[in-house]
mmCIF file of C-alpha atoms and ligand atoms in Angstrom:
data_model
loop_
_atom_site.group_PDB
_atom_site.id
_atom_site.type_symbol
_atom_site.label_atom_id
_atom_site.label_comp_id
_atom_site.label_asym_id
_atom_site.label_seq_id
_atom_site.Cartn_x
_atom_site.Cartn_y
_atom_site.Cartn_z
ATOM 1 C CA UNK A 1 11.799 -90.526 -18.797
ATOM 2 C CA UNK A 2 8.796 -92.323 -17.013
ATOM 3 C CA UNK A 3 7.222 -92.952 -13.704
ATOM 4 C CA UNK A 4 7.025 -95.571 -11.016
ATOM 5 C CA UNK A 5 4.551 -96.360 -9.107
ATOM 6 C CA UNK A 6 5.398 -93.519 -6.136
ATOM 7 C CA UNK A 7 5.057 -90.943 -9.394
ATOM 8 C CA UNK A 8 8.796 -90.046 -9.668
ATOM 9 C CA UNK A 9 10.281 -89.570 -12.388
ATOM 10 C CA UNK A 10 13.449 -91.609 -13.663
ATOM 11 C CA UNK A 11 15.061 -93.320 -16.785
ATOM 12 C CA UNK A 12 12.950 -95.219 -18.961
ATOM 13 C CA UNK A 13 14.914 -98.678 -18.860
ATOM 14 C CA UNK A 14 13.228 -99.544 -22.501
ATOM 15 C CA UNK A 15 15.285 -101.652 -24.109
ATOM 16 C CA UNK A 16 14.245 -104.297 -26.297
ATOM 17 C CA UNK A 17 12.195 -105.993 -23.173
ATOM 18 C CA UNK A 18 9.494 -107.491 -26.290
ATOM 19 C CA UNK A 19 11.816 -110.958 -25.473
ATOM 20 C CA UNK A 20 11.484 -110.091 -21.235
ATOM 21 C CA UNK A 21 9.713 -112.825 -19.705
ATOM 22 C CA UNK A 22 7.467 -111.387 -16.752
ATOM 23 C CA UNK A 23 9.560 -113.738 -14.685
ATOM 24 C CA UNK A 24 12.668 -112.739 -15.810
ATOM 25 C CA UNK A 25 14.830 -110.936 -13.098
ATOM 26 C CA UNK A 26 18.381 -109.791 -15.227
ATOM 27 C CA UNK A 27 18.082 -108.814 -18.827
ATOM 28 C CA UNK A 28 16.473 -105.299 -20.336
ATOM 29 C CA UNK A 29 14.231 -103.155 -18.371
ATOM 30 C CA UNK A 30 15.954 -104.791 -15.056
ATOM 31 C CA UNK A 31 18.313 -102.683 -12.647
ATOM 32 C CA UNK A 32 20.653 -104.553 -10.053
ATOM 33 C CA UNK A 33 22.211 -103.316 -7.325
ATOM 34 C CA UNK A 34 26.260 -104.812 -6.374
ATOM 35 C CA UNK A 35 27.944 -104.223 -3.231
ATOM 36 C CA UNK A 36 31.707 -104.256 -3.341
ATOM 37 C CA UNK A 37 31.250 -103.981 -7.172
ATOM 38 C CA UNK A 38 34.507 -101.714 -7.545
ATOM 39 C CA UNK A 39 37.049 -104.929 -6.965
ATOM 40 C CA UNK A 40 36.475 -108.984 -7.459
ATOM 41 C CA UNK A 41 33.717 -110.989 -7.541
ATOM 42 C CA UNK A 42 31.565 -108.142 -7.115
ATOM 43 C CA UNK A 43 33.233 -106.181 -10.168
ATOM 44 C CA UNK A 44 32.333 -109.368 -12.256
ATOM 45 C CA UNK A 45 29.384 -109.913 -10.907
ATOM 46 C CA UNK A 46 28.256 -106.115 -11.880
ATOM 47 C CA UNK A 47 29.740 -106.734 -15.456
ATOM 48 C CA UNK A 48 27.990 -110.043 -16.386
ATOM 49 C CA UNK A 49 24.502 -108.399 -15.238
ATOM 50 C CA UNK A 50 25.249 -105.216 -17.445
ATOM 51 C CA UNK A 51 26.627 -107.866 -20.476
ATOM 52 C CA UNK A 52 23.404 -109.409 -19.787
ATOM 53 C CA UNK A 53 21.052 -106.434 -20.454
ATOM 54 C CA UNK A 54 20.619 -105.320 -17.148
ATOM 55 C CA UNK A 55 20.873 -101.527 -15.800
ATOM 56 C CA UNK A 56 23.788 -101.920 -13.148
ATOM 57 C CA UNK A 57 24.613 -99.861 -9.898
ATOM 58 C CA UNK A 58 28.349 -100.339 -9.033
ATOM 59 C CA UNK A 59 28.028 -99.666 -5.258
ATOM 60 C CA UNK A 60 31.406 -99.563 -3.525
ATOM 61 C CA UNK A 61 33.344 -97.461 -0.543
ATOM 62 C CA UNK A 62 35.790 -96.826 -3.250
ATOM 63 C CA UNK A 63 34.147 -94.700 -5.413
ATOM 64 C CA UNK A 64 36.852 -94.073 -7.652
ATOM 65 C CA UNK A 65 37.465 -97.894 -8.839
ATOM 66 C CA UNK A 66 33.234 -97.934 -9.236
ATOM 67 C CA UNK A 67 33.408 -94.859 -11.637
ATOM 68 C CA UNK A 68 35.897 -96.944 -13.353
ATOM 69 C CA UNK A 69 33.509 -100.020 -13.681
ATOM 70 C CA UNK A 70 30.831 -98.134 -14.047
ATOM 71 C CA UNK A 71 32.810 -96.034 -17.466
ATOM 72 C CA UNK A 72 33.463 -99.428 -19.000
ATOM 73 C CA UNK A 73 30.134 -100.829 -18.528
ATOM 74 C CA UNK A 74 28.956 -97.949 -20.381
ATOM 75 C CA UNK A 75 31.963 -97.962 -23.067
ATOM 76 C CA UNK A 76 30.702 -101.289 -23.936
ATOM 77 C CA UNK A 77 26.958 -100.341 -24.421
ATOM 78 C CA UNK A 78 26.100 -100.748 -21.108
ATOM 79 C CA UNK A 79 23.925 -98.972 -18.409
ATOM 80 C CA UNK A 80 25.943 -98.586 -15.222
ATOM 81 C CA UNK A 81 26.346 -95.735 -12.597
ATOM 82 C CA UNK A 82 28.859 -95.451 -10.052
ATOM 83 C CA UNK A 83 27.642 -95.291 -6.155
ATOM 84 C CA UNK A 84 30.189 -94.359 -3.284
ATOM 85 C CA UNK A 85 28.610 -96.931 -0.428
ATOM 86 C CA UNK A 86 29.854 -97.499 3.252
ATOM 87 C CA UNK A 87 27.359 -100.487 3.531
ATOM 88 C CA UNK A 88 28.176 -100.383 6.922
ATOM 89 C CA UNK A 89 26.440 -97.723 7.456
ATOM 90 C CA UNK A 90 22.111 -97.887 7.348
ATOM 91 C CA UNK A 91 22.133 -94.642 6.389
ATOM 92 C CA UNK A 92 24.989 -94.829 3.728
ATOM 93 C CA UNK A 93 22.494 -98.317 2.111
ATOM 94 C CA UNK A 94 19.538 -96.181 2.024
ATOM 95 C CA UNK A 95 20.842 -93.483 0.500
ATOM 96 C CA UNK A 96 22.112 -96.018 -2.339
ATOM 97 C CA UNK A 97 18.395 -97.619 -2.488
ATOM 98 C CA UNK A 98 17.398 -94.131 -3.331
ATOM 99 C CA UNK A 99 19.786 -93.533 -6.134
ATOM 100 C CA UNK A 100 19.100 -96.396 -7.512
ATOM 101 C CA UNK A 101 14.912 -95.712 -7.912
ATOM 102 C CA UNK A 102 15.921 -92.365 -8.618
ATOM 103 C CA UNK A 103 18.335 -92.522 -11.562
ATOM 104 C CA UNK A 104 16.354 -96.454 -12.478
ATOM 105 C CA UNK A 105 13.218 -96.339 -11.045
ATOM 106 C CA UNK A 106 13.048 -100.492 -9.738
ATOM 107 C CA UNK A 107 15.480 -102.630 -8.335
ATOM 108 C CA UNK A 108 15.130 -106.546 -9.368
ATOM 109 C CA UNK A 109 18.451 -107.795 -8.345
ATOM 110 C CA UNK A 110 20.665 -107.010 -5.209
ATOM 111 C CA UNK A 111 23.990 -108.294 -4.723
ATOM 112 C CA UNK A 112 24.968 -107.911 -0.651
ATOM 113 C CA UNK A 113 28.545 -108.728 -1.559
ATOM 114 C CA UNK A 114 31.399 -106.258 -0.116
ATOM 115 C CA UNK A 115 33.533 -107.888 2.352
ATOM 116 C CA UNK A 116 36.714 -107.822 3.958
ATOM 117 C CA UNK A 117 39.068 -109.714 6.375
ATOM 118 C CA UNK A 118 41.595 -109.597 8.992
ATOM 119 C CA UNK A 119 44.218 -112.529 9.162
ATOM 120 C CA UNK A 120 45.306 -113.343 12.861
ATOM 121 C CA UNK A 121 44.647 -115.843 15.497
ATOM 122 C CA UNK A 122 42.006 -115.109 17.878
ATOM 123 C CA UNK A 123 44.131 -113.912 20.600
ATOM 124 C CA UNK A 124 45.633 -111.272 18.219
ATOM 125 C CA UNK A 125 42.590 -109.748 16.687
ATOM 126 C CA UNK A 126 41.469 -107.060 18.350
ATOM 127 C CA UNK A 127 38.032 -105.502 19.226
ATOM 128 C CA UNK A 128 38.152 -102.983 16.400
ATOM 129 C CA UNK A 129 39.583 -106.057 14.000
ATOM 130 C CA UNK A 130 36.227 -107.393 14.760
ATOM 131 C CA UNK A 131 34.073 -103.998 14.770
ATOM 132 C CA UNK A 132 35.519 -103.223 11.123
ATOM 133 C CA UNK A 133 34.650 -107.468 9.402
ATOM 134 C CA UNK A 134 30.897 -107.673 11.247
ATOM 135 C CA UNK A 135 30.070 -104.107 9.999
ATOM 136 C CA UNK A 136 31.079 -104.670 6.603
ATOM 137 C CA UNK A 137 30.522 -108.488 6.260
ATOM 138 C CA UNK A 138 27.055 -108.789 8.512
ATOM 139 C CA UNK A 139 25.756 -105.317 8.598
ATOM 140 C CA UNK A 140 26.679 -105.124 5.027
ATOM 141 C CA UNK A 141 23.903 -107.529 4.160
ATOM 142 C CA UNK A 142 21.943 -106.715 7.020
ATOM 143 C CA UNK A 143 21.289 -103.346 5.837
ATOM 144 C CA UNK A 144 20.484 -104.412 2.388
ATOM 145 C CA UNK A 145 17.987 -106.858 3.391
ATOM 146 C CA UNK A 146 16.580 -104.301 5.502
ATOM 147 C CA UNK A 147 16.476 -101.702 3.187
ATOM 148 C CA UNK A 148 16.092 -103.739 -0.452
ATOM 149 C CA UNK A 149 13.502 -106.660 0.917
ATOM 150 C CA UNK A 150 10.161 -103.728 1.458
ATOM 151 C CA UNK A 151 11.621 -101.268 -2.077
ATOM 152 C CA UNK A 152 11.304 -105.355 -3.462
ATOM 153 C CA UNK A 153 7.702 -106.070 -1.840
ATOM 154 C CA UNK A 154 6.321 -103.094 -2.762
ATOM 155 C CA UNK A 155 7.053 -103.652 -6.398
ATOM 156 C CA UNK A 156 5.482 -106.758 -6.422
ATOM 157 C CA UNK A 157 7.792 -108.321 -9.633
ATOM 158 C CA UNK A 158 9.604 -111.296 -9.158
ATOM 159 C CA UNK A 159 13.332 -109.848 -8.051
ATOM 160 C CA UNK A 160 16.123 -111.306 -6.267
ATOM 161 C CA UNK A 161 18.966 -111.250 -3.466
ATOM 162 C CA UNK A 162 22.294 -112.855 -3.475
ATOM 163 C CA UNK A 163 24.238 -112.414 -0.471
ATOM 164 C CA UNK A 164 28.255 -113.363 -0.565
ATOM 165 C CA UNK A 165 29.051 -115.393 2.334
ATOM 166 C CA UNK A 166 31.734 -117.813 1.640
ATOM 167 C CA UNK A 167 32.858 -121.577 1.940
ATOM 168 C CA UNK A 168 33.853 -120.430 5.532
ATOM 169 C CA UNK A 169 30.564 -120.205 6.089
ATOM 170 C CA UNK A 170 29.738 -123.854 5.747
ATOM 171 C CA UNK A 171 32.644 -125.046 7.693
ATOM 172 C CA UNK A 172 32.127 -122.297 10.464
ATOM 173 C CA UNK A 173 35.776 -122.330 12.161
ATOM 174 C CA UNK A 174 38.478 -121.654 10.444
ATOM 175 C CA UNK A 175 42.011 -120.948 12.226
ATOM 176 C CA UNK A 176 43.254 -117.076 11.467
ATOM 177 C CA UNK A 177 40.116 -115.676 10.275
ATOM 178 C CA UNK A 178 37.760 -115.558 13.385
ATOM 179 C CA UNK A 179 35.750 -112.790 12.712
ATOM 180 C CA UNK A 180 35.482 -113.309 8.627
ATOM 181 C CA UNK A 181 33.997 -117.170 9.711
ATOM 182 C CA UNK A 182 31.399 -115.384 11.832
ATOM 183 C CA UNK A 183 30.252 -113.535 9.880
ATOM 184 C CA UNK A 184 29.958 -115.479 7.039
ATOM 185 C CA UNK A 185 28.171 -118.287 9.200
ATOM 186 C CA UNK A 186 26.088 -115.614 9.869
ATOM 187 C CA UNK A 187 25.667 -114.755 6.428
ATOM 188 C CA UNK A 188 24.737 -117.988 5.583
ATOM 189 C CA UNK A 189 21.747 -117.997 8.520
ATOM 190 C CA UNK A 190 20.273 -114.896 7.250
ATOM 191 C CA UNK A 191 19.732 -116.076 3.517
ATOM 192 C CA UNK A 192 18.447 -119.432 4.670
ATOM 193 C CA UNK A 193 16.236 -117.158 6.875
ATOM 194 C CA UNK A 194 14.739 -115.014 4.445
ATOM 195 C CA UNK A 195 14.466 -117.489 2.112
ATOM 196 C CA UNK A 196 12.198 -119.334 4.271
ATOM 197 C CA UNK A 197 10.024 -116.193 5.243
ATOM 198 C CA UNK A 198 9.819 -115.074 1.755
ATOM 199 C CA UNK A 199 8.535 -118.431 0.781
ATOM 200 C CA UNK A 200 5.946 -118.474 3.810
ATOM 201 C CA UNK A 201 4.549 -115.319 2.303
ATOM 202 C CA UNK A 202 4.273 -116.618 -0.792
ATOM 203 C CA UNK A 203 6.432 -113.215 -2.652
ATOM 204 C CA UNK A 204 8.321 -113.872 -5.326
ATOM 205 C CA UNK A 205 12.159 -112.593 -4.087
ATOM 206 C CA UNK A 206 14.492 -115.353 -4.967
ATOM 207 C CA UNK A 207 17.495 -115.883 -2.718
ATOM 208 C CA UNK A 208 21.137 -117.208 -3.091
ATOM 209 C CA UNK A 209 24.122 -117.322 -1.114
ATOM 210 C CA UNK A 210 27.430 -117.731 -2.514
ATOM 211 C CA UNK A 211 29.751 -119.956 -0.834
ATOM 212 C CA UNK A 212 33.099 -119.959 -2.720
ATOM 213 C CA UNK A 213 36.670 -120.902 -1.493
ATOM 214 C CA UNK A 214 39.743 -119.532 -3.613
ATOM 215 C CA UNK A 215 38.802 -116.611 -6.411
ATOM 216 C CA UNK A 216 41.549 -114.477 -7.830
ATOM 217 C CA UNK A 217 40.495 -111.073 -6.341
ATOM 218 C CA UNK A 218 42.473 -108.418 -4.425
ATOM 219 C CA UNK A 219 39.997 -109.954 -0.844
ATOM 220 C CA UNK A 220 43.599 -110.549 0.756
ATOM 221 C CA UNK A 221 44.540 -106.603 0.596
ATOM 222 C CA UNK A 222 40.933 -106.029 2.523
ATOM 223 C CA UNK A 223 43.015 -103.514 4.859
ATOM 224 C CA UNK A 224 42.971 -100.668 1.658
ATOM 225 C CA UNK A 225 39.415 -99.967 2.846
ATOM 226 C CA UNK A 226 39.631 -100.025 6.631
ATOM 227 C CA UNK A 227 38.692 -96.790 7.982
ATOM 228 C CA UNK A 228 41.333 -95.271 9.969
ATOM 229 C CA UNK A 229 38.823 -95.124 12.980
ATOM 230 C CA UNK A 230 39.565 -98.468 13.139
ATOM 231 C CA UNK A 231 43.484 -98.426 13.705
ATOM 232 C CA UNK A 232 45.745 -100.686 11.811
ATOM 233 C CA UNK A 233 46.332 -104.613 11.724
ATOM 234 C CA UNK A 234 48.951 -105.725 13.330
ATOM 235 C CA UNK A 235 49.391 -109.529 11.858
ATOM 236 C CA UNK A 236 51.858 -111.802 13.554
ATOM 237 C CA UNK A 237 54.441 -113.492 11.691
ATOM 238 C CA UNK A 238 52.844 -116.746 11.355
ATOM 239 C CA UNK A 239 49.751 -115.128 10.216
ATOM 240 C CA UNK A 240 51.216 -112.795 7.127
ATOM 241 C CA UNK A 241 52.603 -116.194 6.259
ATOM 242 C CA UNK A 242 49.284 -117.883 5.973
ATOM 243 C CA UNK A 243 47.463 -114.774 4.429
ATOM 244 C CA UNK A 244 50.135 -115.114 1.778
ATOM 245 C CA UNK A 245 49.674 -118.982 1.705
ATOM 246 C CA UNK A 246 45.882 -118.273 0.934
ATOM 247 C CA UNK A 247 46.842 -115.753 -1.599
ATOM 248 C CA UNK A 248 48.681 -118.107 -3.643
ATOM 249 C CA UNK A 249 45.779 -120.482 -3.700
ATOM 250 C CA UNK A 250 43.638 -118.279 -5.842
ATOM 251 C CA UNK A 251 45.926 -118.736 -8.893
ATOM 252 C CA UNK A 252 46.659 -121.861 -8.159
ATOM 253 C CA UNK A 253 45.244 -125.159 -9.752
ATOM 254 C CA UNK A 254 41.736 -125.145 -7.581
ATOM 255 C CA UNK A 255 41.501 -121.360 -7.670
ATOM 256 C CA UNK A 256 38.747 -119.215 -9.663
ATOM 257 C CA UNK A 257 38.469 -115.943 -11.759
ATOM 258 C CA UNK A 258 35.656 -113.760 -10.612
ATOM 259 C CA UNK A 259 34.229 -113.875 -14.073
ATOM 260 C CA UNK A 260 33.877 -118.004 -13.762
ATOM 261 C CA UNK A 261 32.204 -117.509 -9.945
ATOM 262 C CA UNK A 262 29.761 -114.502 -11.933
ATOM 263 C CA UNK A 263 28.749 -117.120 -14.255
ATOM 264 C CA UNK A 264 27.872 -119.283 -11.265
ATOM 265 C CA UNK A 265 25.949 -116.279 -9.975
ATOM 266 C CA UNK A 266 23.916 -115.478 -12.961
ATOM 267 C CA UNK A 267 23.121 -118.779 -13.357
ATOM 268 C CA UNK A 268 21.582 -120.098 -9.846
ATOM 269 C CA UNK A 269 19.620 -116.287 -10.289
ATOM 270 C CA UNK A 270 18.270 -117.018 -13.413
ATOM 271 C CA UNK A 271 17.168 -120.779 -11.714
ATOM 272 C CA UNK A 272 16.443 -119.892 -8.521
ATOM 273 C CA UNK A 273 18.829 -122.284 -7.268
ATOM 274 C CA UNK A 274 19.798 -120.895 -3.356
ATOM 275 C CA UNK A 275 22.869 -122.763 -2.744
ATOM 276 C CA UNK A 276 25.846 -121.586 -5.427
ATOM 277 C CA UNK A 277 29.037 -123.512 -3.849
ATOM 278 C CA UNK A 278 31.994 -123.034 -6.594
ATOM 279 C CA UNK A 279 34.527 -124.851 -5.326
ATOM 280 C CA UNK A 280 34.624 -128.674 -4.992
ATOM 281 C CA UNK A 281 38.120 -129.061 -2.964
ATOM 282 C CA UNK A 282 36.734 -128.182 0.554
ATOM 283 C CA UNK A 283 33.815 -131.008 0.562
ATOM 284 C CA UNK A 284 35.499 -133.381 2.652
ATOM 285 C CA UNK A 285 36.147 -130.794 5.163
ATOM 286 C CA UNK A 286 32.550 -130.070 5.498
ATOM 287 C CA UNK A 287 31.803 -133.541 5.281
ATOM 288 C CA UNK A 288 33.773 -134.372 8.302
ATOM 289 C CA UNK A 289 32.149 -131.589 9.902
ATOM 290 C CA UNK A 290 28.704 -132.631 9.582
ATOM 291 C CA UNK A 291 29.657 -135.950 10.353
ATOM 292 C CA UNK A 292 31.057 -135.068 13.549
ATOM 293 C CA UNK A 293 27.919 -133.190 14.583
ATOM 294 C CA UNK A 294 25.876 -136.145 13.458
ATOM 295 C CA UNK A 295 28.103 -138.491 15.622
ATOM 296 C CA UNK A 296 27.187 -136.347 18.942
ATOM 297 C CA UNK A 297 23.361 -136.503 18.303
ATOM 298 C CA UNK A 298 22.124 -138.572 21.308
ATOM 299 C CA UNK A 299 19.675 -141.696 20.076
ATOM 300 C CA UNK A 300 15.749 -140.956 20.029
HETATM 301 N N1 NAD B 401 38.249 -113.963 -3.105
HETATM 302 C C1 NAD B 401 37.922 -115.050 -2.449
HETATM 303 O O1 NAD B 401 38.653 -116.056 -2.458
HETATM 304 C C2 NAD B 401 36.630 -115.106 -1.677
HETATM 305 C C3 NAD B 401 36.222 -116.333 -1.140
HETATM 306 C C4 NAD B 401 35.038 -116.393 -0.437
HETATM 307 C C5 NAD B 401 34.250 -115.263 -0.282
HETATM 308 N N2 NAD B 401 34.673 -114.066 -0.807
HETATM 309 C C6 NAD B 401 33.810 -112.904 -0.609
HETATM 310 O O2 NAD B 401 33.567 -112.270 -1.848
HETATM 311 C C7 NAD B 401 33.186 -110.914 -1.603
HETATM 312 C C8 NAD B 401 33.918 -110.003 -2.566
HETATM 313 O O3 NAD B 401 35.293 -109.996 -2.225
HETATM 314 P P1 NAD B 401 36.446 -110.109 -3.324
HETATM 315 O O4 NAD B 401 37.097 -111.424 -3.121
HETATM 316 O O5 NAD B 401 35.945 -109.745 -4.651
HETATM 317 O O6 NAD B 401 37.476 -109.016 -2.732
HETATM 318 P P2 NAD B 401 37.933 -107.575 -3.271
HETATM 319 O O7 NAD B 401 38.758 -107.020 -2.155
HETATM 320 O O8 NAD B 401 38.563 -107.699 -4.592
HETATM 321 O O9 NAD B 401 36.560 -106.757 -3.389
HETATM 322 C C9 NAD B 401 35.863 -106.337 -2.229
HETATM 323 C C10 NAD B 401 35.246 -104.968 -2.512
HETATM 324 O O10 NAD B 401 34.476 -104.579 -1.351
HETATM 325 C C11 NAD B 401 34.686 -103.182 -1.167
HETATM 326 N N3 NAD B 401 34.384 -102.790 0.217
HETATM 327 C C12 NAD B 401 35.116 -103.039 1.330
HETATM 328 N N4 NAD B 401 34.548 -102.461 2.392
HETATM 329 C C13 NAD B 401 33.416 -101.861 1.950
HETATM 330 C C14 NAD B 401 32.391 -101.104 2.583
HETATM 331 N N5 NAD B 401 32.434 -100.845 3.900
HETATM 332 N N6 NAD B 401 31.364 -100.638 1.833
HETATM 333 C C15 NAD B 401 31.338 -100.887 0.499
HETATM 334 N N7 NAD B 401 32.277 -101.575 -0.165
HETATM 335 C C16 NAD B 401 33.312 -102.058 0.558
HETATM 336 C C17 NAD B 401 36.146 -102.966 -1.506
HETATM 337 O O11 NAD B 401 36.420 -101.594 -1.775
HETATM 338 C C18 NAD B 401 36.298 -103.873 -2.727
HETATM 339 O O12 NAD B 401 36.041 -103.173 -3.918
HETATM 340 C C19 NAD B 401 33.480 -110.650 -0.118
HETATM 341 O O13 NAD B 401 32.281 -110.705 0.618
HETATM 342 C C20 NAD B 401 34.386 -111.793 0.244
HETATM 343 O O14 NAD B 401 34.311 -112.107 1.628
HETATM 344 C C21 NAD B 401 35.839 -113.971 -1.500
#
């Protein structure tokens, strides 16, 4: 046991840190925090920091599926506890920020990364359809900024956010998932945001945002953590088929595993990089997007 900074008490992270670079934000002595880290990209994600050295906390609304991450993190040498998380609730994040200096004592990494969709056209999604996506998609990360960004400041280490938007997010409208776009768009805003405002204040939290189109997770069976507050989908025909269109794109030819899109991850934290876009098939989509805005810019 040691103490932080605030006197309390928690694990002594040791580990053979003698190789830690000052700088270094994943690796022995580090603790990271992953949202959605029961499932997915988030599961991998949580894995590849623990294979890495870091101290994980496997933050999920299914609590269950974390313990199980969380077991074979530890199975395999690893330091990993298991945090039942409604991220869409403030209180619910800063309860988890307080586990985490509690049982670690810092935070250097924070993955914002739960999400979940509902597949209809506009006219068919309903007001709770879109309650349910922007409270776990946008206030998801919206709480963990909130709550992670000052824990982060106040340590004064270099440390690190990476918030999971998605390749919706660059090309903003995408037919059947409305609210998912949104909020992913909005996603996107928020990192570019804080990156920015970090910068002007000159404190060294890194940001990413991770953009990626097709990865082999269970992100088309979001419904199994809906709350029941928020009634049932009812997709249409023509939607269930292109939900299961989408679904066969993740094992398909251009689709990832989430253990490639973690390596992506680890990677653009370890170099700073902000942008980590996986995929290269949707380019010339967001190409002709861009172009299209560019065309309706009046002359100077
Ligand atoms: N799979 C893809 O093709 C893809 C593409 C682009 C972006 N994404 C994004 O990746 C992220 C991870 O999704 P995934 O594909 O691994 O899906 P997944 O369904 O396998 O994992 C999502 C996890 O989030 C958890 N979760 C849902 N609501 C939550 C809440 N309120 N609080 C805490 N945890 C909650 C789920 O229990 C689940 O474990 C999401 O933000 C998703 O939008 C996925």
């Amino acid at each position: 046991m040691c103490h932080d900074a605030h006197g309390n008490e928690h694990q002594n992270l040791g580990g053979n840190n003698m190789t830690m670079s000052p700088h270094d934000v994943i690796g022995a002595g580090r603790a990271a925090v992953v949202t959605g880290a029961a499932s997915g990209i988030g599961r991998a994600v949580a894995e590849a920091l623990a294979h890495a050295g870091s101290a994980v906390v496997v933050a999920d609304l299914d609590g269950d599926e974390a313990e199980v991450v969380a077991s074979g993190i530890r199975a395999d040498g690893g330091d990993a506890e298991a945090v039942t998380v409604d991220v869409s609730s403030a209180d619910a994040v800063e309860q988890l920020a307080k586990t985490t200096l509690d049982r670690f004592g810092r935070v250097d990494v924070l993955c914002n990364n739960a999400g979940a969709s509902t597949f209809n056209l506009l006219r068919d999604q309903t007001l709770d359809d879109w309650r349910w996506v922007f409270g776990v998609n946008l206030w998801g990360v919206i709480h963990g900024v909130q709550t992670f960004v000052s824990i982060m400041r106040d340590q004064g280490t270099p440390a690190h956010i990476v918030n999971t938007a998605s390749v919706a997010g660059l090309l903003s409208g995408v037919a059947f998932i409305g609210p998912y776009s949104a909020t992913k768009v909005a996603v996107v805003s928020i990192s570019e945001t804080l990156a920015q405002e970090l910068a002007i204040d000159g404190v060294p939290i890194g940001v990413s945002v991770l953009c990626p189109s097709s990865v082999d997770t269970r992100v088309m069976e979001s419904e199994r953590a809906r709350p029941s507050a928020f009634g049932v989908e009812h997709r249409t025909e023509v939607a269930e088929s292109v939900r299961l269109a989408i679904r066969d794109s993740f094992t398909g030819p251009s689709g990832l595993t989430p253990a490639q899109v973690a390596d992506h991850v680890l990677d653009a934290i370890r170099s700073r990089r902000f942008w980590i876009i996986t995929h290269p098939g949707e380019r010339p989509v967001f190409e002709a997007r861009v172009t299209e805005i560019l065309a309706n810019y009046p002359e100077a």
